[in-house]
mmCIF file of C-alpha atoms and ligand atoms in Angstrom:
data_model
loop_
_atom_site.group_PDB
_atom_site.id
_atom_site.type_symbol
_atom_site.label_atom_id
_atom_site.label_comp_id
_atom_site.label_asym_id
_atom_site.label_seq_id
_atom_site.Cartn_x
_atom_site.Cartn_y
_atom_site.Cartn_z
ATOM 1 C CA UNK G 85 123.683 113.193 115.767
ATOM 2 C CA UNK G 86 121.799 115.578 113.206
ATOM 3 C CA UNK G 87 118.913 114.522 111.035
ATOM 4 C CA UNK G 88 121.630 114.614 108.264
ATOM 5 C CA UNK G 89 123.840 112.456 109.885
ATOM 6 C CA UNK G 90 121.077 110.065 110.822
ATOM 7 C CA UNK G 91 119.897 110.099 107.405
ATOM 8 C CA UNK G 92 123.267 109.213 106.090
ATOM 9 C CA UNK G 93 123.724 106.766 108.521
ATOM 10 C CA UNK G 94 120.581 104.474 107.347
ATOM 11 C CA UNK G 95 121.382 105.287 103.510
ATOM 12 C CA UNK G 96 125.054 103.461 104.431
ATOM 13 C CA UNK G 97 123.735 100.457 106.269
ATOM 14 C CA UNK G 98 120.704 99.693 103.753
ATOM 15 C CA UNK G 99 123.111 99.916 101.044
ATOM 16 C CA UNK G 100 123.312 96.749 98.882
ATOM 17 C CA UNK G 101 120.453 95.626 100.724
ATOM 18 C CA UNK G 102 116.538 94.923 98.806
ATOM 19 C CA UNK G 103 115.519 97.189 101.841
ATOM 20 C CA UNK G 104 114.064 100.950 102.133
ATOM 21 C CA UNK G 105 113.865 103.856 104.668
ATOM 22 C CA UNK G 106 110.528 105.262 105.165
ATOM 23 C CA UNK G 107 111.268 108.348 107.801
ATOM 24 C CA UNK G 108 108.343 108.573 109.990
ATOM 25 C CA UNK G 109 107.629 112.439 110.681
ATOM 26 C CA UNK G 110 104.588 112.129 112.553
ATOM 27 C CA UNK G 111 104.191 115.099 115.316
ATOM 28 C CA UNK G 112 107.344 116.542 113.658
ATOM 29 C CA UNK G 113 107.093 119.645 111.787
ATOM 30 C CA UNK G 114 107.761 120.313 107.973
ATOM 31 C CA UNK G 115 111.165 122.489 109.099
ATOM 32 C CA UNK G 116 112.181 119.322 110.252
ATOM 33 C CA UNK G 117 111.447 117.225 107.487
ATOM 34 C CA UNK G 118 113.023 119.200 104.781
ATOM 35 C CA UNK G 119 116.204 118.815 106.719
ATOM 36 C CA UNK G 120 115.850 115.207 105.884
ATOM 37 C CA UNK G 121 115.015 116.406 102.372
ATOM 38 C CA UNK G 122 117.788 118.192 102.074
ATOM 39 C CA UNK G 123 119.456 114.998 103.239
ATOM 40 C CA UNK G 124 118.643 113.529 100.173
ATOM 41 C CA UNK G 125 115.218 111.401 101.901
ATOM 42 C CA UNK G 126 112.568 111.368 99.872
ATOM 43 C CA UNK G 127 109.811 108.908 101.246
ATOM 44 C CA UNK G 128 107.793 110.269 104.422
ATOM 45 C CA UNK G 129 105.622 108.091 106.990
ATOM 46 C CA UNK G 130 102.516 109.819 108.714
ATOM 47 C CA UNK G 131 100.162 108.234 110.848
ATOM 48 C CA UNK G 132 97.273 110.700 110.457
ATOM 49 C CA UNK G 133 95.198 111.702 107.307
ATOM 50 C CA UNK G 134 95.333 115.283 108.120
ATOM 51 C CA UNK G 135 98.332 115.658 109.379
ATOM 52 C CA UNK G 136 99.790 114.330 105.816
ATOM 53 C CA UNK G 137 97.362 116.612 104.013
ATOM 54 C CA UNK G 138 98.742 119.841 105.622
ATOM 55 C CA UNK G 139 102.337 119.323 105.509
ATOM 56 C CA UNK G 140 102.035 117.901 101.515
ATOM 57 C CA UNK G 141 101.577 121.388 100.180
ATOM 58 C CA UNK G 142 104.679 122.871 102.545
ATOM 59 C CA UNK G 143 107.238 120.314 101.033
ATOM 60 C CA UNK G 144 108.780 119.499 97.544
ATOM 61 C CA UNK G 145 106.671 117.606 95.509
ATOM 62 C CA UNK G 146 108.970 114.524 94.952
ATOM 63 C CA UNK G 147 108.448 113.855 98.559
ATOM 64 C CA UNK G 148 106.243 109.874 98.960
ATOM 65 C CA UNK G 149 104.197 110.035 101.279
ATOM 66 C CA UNK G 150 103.529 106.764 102.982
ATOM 67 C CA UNK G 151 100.241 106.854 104.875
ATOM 68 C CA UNK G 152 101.327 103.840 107.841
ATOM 69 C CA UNK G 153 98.348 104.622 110.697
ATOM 70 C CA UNK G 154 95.018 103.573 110.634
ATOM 71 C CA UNK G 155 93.053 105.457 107.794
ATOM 72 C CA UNK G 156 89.001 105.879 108.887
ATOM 73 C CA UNK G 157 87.095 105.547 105.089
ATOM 74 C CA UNK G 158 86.115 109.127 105.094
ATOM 75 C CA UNK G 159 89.450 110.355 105.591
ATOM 76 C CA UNK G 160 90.531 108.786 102.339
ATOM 77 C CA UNK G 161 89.618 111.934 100.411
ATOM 78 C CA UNK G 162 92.218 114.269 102.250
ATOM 79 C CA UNK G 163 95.491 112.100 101.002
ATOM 80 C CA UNK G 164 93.652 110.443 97.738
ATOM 81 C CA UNK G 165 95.442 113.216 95.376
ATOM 82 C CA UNK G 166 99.020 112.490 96.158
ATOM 83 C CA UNK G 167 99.826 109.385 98.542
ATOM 84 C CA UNK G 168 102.331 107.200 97.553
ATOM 85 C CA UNK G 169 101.725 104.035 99.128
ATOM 86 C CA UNK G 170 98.918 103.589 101.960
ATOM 87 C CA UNK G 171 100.168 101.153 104.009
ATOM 88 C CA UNK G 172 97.695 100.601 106.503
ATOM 89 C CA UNK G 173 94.414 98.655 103.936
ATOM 90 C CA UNK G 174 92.956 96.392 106.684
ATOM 91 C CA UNK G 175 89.311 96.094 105.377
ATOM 92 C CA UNK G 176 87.448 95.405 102.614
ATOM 93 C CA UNK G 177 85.677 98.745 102.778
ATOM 94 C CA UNK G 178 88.917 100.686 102.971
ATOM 95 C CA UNK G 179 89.744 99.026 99.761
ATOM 96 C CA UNK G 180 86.512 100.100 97.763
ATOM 97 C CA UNK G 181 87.267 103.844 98.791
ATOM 98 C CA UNK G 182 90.580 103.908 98.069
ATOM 99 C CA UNK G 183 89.558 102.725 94.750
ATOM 100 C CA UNK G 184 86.963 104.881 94.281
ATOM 101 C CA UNK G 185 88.685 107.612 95.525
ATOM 102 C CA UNK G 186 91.888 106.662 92.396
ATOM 103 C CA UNK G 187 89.002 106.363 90.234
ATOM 104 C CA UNK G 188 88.018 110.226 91.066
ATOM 105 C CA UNK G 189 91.740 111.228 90.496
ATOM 106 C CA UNK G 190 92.332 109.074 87.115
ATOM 107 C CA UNK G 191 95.350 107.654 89.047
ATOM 108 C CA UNK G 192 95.896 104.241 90.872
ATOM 109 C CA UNK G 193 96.630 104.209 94.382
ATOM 110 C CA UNK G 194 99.715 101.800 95.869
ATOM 111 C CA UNK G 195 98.765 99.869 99.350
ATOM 112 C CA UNK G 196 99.947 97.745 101.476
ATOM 113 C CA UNK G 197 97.766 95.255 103.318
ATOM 114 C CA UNK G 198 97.989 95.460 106.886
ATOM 115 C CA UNK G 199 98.654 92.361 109.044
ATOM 116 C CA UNK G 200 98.170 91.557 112.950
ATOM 117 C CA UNK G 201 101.385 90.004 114.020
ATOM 118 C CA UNK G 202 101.766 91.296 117.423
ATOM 119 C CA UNK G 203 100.137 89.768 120.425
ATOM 120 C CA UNK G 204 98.204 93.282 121.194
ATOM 121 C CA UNK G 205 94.927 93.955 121.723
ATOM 122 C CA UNK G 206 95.662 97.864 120.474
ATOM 123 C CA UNK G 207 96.999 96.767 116.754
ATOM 124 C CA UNK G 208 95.146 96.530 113.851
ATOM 125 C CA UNK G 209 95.584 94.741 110.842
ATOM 126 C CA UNK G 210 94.484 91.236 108.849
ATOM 127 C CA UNK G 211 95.160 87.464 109.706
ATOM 128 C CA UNK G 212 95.497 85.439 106.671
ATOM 129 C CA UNK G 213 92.723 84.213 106.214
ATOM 130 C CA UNK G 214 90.693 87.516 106.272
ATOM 131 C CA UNK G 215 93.226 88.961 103.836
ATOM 132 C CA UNK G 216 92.053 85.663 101.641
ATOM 133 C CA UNK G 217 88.430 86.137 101.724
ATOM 134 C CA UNK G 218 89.221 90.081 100.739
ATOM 135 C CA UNK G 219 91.787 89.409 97.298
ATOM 136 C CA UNK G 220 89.143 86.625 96.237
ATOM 137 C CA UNK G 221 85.761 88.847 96.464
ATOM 138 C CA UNK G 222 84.335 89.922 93.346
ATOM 139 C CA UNK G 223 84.783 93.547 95.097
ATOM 140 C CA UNK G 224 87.943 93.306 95.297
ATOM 141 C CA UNK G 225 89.053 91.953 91.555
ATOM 142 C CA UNK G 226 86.839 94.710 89.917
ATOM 143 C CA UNK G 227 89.019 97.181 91.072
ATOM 144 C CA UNK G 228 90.998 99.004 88.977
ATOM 145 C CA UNK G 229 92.174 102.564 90.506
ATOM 146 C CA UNK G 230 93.619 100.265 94.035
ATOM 147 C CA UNK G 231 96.638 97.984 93.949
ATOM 148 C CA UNK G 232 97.898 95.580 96.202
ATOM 149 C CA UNK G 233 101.681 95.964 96.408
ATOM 150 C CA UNK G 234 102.081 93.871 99.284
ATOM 151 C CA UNK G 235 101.553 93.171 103.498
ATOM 152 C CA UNK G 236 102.571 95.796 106.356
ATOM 153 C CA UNK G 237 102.980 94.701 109.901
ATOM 154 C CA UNK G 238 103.426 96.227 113.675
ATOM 155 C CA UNK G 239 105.328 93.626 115.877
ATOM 156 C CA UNK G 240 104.896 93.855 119.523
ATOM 157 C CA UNK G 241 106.730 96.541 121.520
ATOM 158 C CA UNK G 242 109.414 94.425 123.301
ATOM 159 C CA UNK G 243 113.112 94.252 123.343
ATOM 160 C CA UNK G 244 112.760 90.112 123.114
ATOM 161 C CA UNK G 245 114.573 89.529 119.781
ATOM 162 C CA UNK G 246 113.253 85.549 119.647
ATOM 163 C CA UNK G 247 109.614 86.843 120.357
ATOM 164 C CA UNK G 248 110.361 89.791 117.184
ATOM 165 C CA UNK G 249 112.087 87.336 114.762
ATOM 166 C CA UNK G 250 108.955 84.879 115.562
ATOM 167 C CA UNK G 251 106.548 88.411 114.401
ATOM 168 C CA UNK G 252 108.371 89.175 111.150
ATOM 169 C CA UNK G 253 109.201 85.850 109.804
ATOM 170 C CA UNK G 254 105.260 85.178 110.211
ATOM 171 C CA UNK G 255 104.791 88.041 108.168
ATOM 172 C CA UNK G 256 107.560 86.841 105.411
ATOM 173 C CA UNK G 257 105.671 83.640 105.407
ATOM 174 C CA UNK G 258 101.752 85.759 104.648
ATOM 175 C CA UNK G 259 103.567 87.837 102.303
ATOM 176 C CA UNK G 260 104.700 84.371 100.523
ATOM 177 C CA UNK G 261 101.471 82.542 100.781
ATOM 178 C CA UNK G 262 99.686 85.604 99.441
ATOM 179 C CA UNK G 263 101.907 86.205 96.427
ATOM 180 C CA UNK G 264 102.096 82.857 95.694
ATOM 181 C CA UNK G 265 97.969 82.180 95.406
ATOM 182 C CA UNK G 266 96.949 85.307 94.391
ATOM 183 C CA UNK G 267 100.351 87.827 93.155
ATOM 184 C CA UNK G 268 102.403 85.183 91.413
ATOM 185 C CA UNK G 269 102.023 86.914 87.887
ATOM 186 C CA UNK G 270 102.294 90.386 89.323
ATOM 187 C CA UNK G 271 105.929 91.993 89.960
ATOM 188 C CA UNK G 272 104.340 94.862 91.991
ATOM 189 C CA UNK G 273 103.354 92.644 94.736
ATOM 190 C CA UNK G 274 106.971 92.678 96.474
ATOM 191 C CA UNK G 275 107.050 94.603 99.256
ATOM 192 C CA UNK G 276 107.310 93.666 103.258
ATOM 193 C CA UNK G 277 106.920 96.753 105.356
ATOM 194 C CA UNK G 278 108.255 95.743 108.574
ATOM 195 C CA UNK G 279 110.952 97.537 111.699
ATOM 196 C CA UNK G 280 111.154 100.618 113.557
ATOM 197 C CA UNK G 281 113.967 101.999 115.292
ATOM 198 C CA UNK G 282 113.803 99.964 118.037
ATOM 199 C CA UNK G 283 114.017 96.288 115.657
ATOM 200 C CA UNK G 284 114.796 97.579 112.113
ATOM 201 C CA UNK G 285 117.701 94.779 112.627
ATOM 202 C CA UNK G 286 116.362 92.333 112.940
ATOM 203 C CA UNK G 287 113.070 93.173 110.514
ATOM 204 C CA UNK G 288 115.387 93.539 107.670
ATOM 205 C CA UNK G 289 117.560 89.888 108.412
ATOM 206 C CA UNK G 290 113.909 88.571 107.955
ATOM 207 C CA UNK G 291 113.419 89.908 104.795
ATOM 208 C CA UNK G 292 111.821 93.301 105.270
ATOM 209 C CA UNK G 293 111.659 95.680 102.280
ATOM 210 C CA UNK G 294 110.958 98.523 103.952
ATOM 211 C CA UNK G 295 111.818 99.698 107.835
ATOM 212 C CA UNK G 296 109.560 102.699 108.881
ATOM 213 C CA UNK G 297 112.116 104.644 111.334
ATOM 214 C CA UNK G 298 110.794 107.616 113.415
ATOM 215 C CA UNK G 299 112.832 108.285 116.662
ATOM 216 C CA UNK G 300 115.911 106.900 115.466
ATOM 217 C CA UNK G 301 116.337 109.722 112.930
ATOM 218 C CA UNK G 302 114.287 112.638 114.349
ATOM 219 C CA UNK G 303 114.437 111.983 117.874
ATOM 220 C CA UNK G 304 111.806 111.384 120.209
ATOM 221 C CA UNK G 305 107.786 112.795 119.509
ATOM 222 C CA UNK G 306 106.367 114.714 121.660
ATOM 223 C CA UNK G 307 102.790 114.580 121.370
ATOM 224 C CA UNK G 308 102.130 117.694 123.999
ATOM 225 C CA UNK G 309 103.293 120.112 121.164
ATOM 226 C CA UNK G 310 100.553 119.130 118.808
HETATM 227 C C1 PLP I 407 105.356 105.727 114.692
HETATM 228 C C2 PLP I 407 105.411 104.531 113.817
HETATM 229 C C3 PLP I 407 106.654 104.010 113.382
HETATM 230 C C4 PLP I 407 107.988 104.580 113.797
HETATM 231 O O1 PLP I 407 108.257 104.347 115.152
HETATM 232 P P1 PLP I 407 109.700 104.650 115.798
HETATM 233 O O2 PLP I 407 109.739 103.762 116.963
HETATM 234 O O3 PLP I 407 109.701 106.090 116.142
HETATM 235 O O4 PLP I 407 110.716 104.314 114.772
HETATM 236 C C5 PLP I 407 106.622 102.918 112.528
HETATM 237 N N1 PLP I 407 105.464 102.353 112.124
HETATM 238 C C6 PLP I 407 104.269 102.817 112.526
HETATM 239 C C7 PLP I 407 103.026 102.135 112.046
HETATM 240 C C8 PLP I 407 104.204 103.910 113.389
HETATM 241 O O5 PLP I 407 102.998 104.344 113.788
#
């Protein structure tokens, strides 16, 4: 199938659900994303600050661009101007440059907090309790160019659909603890980033707001051409 068709084909199944397609086009070049454009897809997923930075200027500028890898503080700066939602906030210090970073741009930046639900040593993210000591430091409440718009997770790469359903419903259940001690007066905090191609299924039949889809709409990466 095309990008197009691919495209179409998520738009059809997510319709009438709470849930949203972020096309991951990391490794894949801009030629290729403006066929999902011209698709009619508008939010992008990169995993790398420079990466995202380059391409920005070659596409439309309605494109959202989703930052979803692991974003080093002094990489902020690159994607500060125009990022839609960073998904991938899984430190306090992350947090203050962010903010600072909104603050230098008069703008505030969307994120997502990232939590460790998978049982790998290679994934980053939050537990709970972390995320808890972050929202109630006097850091954190004093700033005003970062928001919190809700948790982000990476389940384990394995085709055992108990062992997945176990990863995102934990995350459903952070994502309710959360907004209900700290979010409960704030509509932005609603979203649960969770599913790839491999488990979008099953991700969104636990709730998941937004499925971050790479191969199953571009096909596979391959890192060599990079
Ligand atoms: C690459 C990536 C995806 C998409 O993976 P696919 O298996 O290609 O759908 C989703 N989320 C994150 C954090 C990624 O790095």
């Amino acid at each position: 199938m095309s990008i197009e068709e691919n495209i179409q084909d998520f738009r059809q199944r997510l319709q009438g659900t709470n849930c949203q397609l972020i096309a991951v086009s990391k490794t894949h070049p801009v030629e290729l994303i403006q066929e999902a454009y011209d698709a009619g897809q508008r939010a992008f997923g990169e995993n790398k600050a420079q990466e995202m930075m380059l391409k920005q200027p070659q596409l439309p500028a309605d494109v959202e661009w989703h930052m979803i890898g692991h974003l080093q503080t002094n990489k902020v700066k690159y994607i500060a101007p125009f990022v839609h939602l960073i998904q991938s906030v899984d430190s306090l210090r992350l947090a203050q440059e962010i903010d600072k970073q909104g603050q230098k741009h008069s703008r505030v930046i969307n994120c997502l907090l990232q939590f460790y639900i998978a049982d790998e040593e290679t994934k980053f993210g939050l537990d709970l309790e972390e995320a808890r000591q972050l929202l109630r430091s006097d850091a954190f409440r004093q700033m005003q160019n970062m928001r919190i718009c809700g948790v982000m997770g990476v389940a384990t790469n394995t085709q055992d659909e108990v062992h997945l359903q176990k990863e995102f419903s934990r995350l459903r259940h952070i994502f309710e603890a959360l907004k209900q001690e700290f979010f409960s007066e704030a509509p932005y905090f609603k979203e649960i980033s969770m599913g790839m191609s491999s488990d979008y299924g099953l991700a969104i039949a636990e709730g998941s707001t937004m499925i971050r889809v790479g191969s199953a709409i571009f096909g596979y990466r391959n890192y060599q051409q990079q």
